[in-house]
Amino acid sequence: MASERCVERPWRAARVVVPDAAMTVTGDDRALVEASLAGDRSAFDTIVERHQRQVYQVCYRFMNNHEDAADLAQEVFVRAYRGLRGFKGQSTLATWLYRIAVNVSLNRVAVKSPAFEPLDRVERADRALEAADAAILREERARDVRAAIAQLPRKQRATLILRVYHELPHDQIAAILGSSVGAVKANFFHALANLKKRLDRR
Amino acid sequence: MKHLDESQLVDLAEGGLDAPAAEHVEECDACRARVALLREALTDAQTDERFEPSPLFWDHFSARVSDAIRGEEPLPEPPGWTTWLRNPATAWATTASIAILLMVGALWRATLNAPVFPTVTAPASNAAAAPPAADDVDRDDAWAMVRSAADGLAWEDVTAAGITAHPGSAEGVAMELTADERAELARLIESDMKGSGAS
């Protein structure tokens, strides 16, 4: 498994765990790709195991329910496998997979409105520690946030998800979305402003 | 006072340490309000915590993907724009086409820049003897004679003779004749008129 590192952001109270594979080029990934292309299925299994969480989380943020996110994450890896010869190592494997995940997710939400996860399906480890009322309020707020993010324009939505929930640096988001760092920051600015506007209306 | 741009506001909201921008925000109420709004939005976004599926899901997921790609092979690399040049026949054909285009271009340029020889104008007496232009019907003497001969004909006589021409069709036909053809037509009509005793 890829090593993990902790990143602390000033605007975040909690420490966030970010998979290291998402941030750096690994020769190991390149070797796994070459082995997969040579017909070694176990090499691709390793790629899946290494990146499945990040891919699933991107899909979950777009679809807002586990079933659709799982289906979509599988589709991402199938597409990645088919297009493996197109991976030239110009970006990290993580960035390449993020790009596929974002594109597949954006295409899916364009044709199918995601069904939001029912509140009772969401399991949280710390729920037992919270007072029941506070937990409900928290869930409602989270639901509002998800609904507001779902209404954002495509690029703003993708930028916000990758920045806030995946903690990716602006330049990696730019590489994933095929735009400049300036455009990513502008999209992020508008995403946050629109999110705030929508939440305040509720 | 120039306000901060979107990129600077985002950097500040995320805790970036741009000293001049931070100083500006201390003095500018508008920018300070915008940074505060961005920070509130970030905090709001964080209320939606990460959803983590059951650990068992990941074992199933790897198996699902493995099943889904069973029997599949990575697709061949999509052809780039230079791929077709790897075929020797295509490469030779392209080279030959480019060479021909270059030669045609060079010839065209040479023709374009060739010296223009002065044209010789014919004397006025010769111009009078020159045959009329092929499409200059009004100046054609032979056709004038045909036209004057036809002026004497009554339309009823022509129709009675079984010639069903539309108005203007004879003129149309004559317009399509060359000068030589019109001269030959005039000669035939003239000889016919002489034979019939018409003046």
GROMACS .gro file of C-alpha atoms in nm, chain B residues 76-84 86:
model
   10
  278PRO     CA    1  -0.398  -0.056  -2.888
  279GLU     CA    2  -0.260   0.291  -2.864
  280PRO     CA    3  -0.476   0.542  -3.050
  281PRO     CA    4  -0.298   0.655  -3.367
  282GLY     CA    5  -0.125   0.988  -3.346
  283TRP     CA    6  -0.104   1.229  -3.635
  284THR     CA    7   0.244   1.103  -3.736
  285THR     CA    8   0.157   0.732  -3.718
  286TRP     CA    9   0.057   0.710  -4.084
  288ARG     CA   10   0.557   0.520  -4.055
   0.00000   0.00000   0.00000
